[in-house]
PDB file of C-alpha atoms in Angstrom:
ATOM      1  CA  UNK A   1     -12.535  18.100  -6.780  1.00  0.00           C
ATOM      2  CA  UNK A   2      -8.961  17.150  -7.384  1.00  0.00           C
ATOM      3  CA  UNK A   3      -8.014  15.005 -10.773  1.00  0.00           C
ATOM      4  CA  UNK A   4      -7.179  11.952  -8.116  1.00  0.00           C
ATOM      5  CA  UNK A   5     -10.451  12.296  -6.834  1.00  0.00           C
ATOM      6  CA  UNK A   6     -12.429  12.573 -10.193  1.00  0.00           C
ATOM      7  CA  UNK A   7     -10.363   9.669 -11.818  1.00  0.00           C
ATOM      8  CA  UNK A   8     -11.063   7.789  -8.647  1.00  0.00           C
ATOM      9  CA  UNK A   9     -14.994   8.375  -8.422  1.00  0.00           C
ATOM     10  CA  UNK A  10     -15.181   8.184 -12.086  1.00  0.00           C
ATOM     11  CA  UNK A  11     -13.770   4.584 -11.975  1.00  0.00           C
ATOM     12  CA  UNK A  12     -16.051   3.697  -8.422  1.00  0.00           C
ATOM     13  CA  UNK A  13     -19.106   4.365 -10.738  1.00  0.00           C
ATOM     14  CA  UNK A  14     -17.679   2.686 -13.865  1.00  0.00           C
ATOM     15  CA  UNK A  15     -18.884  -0.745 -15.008  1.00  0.00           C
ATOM     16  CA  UNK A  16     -15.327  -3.085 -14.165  1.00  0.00           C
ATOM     17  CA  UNK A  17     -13.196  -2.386 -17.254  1.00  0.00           C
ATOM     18  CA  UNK A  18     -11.697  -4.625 -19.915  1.00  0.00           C
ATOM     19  CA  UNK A  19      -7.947  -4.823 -19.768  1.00  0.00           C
ATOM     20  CA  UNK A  20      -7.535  -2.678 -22.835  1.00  0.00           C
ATOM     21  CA  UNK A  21      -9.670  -0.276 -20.863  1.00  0.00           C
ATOM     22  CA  UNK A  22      -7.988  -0.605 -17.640  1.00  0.00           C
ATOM     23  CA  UNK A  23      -4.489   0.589 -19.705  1.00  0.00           C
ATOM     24  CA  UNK A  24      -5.925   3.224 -21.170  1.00  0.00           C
ATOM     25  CA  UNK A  25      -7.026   4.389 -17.612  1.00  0.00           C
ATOM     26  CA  UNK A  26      -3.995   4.328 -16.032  1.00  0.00           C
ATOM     27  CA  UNK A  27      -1.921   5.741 -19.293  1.00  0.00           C
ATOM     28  CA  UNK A  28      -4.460   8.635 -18.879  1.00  0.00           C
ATOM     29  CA  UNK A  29      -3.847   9.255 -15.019  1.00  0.00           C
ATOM     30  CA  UNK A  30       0.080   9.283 -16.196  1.00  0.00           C
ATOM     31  CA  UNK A  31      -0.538  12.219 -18.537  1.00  0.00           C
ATOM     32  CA  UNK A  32      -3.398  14.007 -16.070  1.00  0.00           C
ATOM     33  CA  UNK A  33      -2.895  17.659 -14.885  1.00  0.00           C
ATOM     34  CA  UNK A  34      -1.478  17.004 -11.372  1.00  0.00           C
ATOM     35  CA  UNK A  35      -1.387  21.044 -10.289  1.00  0.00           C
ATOM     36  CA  UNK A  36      -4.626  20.932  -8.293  1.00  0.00           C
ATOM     37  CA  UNK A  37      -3.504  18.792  -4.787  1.00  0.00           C
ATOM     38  CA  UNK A  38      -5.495  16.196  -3.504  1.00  0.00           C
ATOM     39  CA  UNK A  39      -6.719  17.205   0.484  1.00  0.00           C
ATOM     40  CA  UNK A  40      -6.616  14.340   1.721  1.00  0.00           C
ATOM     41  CA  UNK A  41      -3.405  12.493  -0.278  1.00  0.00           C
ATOM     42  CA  UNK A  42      -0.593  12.490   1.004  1.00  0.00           C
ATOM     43  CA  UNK A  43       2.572  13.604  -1.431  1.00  0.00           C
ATOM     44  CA  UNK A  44       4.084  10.805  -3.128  1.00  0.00           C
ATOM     45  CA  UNK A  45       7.309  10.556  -5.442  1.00  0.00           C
ATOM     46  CA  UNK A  46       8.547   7.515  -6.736  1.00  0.00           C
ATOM     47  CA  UNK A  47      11.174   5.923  -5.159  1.00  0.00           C
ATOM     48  CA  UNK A  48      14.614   5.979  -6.435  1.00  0.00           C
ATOM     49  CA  UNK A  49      15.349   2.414  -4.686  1.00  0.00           C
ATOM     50  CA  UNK A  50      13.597  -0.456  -3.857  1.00  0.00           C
ATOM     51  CA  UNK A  51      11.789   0.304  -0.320  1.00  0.00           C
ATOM     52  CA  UNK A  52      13.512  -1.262   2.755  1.00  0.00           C
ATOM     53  CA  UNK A  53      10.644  -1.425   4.781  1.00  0.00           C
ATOM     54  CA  UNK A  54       7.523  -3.431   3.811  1.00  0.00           C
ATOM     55  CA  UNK A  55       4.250  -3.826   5.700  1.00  0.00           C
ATOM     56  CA  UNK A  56       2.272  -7.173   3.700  1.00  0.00           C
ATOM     57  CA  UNK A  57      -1.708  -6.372   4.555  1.00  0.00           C
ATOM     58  CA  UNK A  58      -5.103  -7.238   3.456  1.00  0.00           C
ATOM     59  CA  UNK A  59      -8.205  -5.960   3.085  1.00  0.00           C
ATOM     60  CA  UNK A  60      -9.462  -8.448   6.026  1.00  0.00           C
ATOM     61  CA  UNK A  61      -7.356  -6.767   8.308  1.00  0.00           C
ATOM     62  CA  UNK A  62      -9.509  -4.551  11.120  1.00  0.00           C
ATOM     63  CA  UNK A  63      -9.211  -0.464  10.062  1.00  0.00           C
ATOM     64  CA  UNK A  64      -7.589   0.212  13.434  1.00  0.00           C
ATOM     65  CA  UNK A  65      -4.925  -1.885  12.406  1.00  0.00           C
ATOM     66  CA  UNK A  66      -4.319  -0.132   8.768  1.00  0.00           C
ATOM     67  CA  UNK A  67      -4.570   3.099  11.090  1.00  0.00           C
ATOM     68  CA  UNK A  68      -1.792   1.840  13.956  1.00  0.00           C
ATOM     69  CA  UNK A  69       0.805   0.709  10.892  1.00  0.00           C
ATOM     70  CA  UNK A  70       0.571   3.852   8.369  1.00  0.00           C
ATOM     71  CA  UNK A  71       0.971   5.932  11.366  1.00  0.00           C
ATOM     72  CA  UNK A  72       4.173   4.514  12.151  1.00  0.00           C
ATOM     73  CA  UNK A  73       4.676   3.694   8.233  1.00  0.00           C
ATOM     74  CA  UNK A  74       4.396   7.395   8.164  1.00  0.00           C
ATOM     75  CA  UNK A  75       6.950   8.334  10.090  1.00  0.00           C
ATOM     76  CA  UNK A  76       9.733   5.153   9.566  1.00  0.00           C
ATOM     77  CA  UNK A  77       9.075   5.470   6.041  1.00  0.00           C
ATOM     78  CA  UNK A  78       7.514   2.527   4.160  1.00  0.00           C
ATOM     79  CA  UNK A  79       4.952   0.650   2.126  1.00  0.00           C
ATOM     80  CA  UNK A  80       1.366  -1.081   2.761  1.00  0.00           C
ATOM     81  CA  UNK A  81       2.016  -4.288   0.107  1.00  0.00           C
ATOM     82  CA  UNK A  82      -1.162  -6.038  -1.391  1.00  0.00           C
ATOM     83  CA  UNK A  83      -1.065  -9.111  -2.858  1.00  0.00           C
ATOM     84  CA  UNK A  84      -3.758  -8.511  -5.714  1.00  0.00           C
ATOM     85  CA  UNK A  85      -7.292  -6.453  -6.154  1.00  0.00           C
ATOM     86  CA  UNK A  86      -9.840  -7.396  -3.835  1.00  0.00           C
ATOM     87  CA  UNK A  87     -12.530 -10.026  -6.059  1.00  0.00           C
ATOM     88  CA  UNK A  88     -10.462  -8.954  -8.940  1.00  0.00           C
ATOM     89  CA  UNK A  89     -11.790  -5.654  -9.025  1.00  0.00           C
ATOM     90  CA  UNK A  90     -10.394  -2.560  -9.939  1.00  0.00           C
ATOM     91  CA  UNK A  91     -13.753  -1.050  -8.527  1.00  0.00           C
ATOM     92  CA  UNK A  92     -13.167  -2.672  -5.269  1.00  0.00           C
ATOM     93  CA  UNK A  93      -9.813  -1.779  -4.744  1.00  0.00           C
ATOM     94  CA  UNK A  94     -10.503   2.195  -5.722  1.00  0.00           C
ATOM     95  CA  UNK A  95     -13.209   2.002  -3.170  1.00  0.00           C
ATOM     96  CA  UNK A  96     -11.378   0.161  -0.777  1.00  0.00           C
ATOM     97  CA  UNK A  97      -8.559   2.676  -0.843  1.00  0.00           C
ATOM     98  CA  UNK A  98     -10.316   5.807  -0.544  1.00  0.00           C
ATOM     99  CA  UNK A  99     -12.172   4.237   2.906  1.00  0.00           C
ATOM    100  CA  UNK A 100      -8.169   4.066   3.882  1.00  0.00           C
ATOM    101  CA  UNK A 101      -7.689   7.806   2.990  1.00  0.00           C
ATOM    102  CA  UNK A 102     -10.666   8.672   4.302  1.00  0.00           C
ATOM    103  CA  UNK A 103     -10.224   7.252   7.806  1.00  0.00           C
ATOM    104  CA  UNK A 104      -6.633   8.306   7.927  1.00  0.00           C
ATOM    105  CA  UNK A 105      -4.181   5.755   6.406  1.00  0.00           C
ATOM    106  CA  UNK A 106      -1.728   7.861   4.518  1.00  0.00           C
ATOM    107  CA  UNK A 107       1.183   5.660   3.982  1.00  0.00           C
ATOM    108  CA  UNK A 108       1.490   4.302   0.220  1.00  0.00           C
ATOM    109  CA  UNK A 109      -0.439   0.966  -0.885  1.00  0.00           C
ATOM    110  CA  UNK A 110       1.070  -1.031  -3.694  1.00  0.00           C
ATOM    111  CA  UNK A 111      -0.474  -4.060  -5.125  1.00  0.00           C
ATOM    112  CA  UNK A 112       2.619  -6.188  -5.831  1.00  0.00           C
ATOM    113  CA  UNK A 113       2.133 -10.322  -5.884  1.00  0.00           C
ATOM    114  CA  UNK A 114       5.519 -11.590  -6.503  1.00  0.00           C
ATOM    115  CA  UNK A 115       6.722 -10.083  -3.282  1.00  0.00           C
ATOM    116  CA  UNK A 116       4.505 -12.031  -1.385  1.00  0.00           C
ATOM    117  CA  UNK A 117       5.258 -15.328  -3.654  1.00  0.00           C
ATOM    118  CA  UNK A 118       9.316 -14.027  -3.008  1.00  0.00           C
ATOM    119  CA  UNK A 119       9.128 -13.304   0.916  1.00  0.00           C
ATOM    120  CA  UNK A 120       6.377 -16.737   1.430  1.00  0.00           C
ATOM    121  CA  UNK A 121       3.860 -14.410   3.055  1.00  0.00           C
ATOM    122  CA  UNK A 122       0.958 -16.802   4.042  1.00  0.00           C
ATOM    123  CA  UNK A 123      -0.233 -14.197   6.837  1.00  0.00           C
ATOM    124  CA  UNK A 124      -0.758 -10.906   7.327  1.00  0.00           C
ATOM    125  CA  UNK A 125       0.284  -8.572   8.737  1.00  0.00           C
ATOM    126  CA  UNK A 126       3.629  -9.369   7.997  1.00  0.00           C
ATOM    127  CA  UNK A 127       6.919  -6.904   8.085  1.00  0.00           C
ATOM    128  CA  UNK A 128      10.238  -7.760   5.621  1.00  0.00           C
ATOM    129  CA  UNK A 129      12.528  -5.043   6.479  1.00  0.00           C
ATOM    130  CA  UNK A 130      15.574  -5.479   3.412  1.00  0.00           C
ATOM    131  CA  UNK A 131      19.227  -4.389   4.450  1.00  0.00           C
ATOM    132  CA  UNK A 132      22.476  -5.588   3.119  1.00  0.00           C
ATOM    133  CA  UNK A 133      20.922  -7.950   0.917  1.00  0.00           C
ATOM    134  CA  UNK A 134      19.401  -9.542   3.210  1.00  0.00           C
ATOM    135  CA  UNK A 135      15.741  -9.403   4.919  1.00  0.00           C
ATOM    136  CA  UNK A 136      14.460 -10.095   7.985  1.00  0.00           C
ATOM    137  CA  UNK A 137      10.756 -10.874   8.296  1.00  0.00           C
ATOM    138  CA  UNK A 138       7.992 -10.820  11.221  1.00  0.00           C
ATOM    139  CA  UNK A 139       4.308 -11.818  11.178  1.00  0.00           C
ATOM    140  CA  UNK A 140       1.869 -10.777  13.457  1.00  0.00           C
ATOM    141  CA  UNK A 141      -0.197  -7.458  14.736  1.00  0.00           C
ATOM    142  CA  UNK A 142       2.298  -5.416  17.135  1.00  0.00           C
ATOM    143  CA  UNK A 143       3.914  -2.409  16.503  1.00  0.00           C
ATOM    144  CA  UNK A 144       6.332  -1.701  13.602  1.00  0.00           C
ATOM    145  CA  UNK A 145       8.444  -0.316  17.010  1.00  0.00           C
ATOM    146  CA  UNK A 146       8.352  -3.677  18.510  1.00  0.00           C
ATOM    147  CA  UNK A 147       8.997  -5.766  14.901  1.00  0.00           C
ATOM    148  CA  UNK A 148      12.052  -2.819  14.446  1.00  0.00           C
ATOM    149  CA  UNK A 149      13.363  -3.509  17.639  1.00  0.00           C
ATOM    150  CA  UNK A 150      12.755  -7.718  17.700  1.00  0.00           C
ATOM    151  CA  UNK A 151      15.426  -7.425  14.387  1.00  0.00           C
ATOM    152  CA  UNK A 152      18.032  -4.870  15.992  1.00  0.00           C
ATOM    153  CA  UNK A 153      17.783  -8.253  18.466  1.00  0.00           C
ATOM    154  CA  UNK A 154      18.558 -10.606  16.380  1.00  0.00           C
TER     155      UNK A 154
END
């Protein structure tokens, strides 16, 4: 088993932790032995800019869906955004995430609220693609092709 996948079933069976607790988790997976791979994660570095391309989802959106986008996420280069843990659970959301992996979503999930406060995201799915300083933005299920192609439009 791979340290992602013990921290991650550790945490699934876990009572939902305190926010003391919940640092010291994620100060711990910071410092963890990373030389054993994951199978099924995908490699990840942090970026070294903010991401231009940004795919706001939710839990409530149908698994084919997640599957279409982080296919195409995949290869565009990208992020799945969140705006929070599902019931407030870090339980939840560990859970949640490894059904992703587990059915194929690969692209990187980020919980990050004040994008969707910034970008006014009141429905999902919704693409911002940032250039220039500028952003365009497109709600609705279609491809990230056809969202890509309605802002080379535009």
């Amino acid at each position: 088993m791979s340290w992602m996948m013990a921290c991650l079933s550790l945490a699934i069976a876990m009572p939902e932790p305190s926010l003391q607790e919940a640092k010291a988790f994620v100060e711990s997976l910071a410092k963890a032995d990373r030389s054993e791979k994951c199978k099924n994660c995908p490699e990840w570095k942090a970026p070294t800019e903010p991401q231009k391309l940004l795919v706001f989802m939710s839990f409530s959106v149908p698994m084919a869906s997640w599957i279409d986008w982080s296919k195409e996420l995949e290869k565009q280069g990208g992020v799945f955004v969140l705006g929070g843990l599902p019931k407030n659970s870090f339980q939840l959301f560990a859970q949640k995430v490894m059904d992703l992996r587990n059915s194929g979503v690969n692209a990187p999930v980020i919980i990050d609220p004040e994008a969707f406060q910034m970008y006014s995201i009141d429905r999902v799915p919704t693409v911002i693609l940032r250039e220039d300083g500028k952003y365009h933005k497109l709600a609705g299920n279609l491809s990230l092709e056809a969202v890509l192609r309605r802002f080379q439009e535009r």
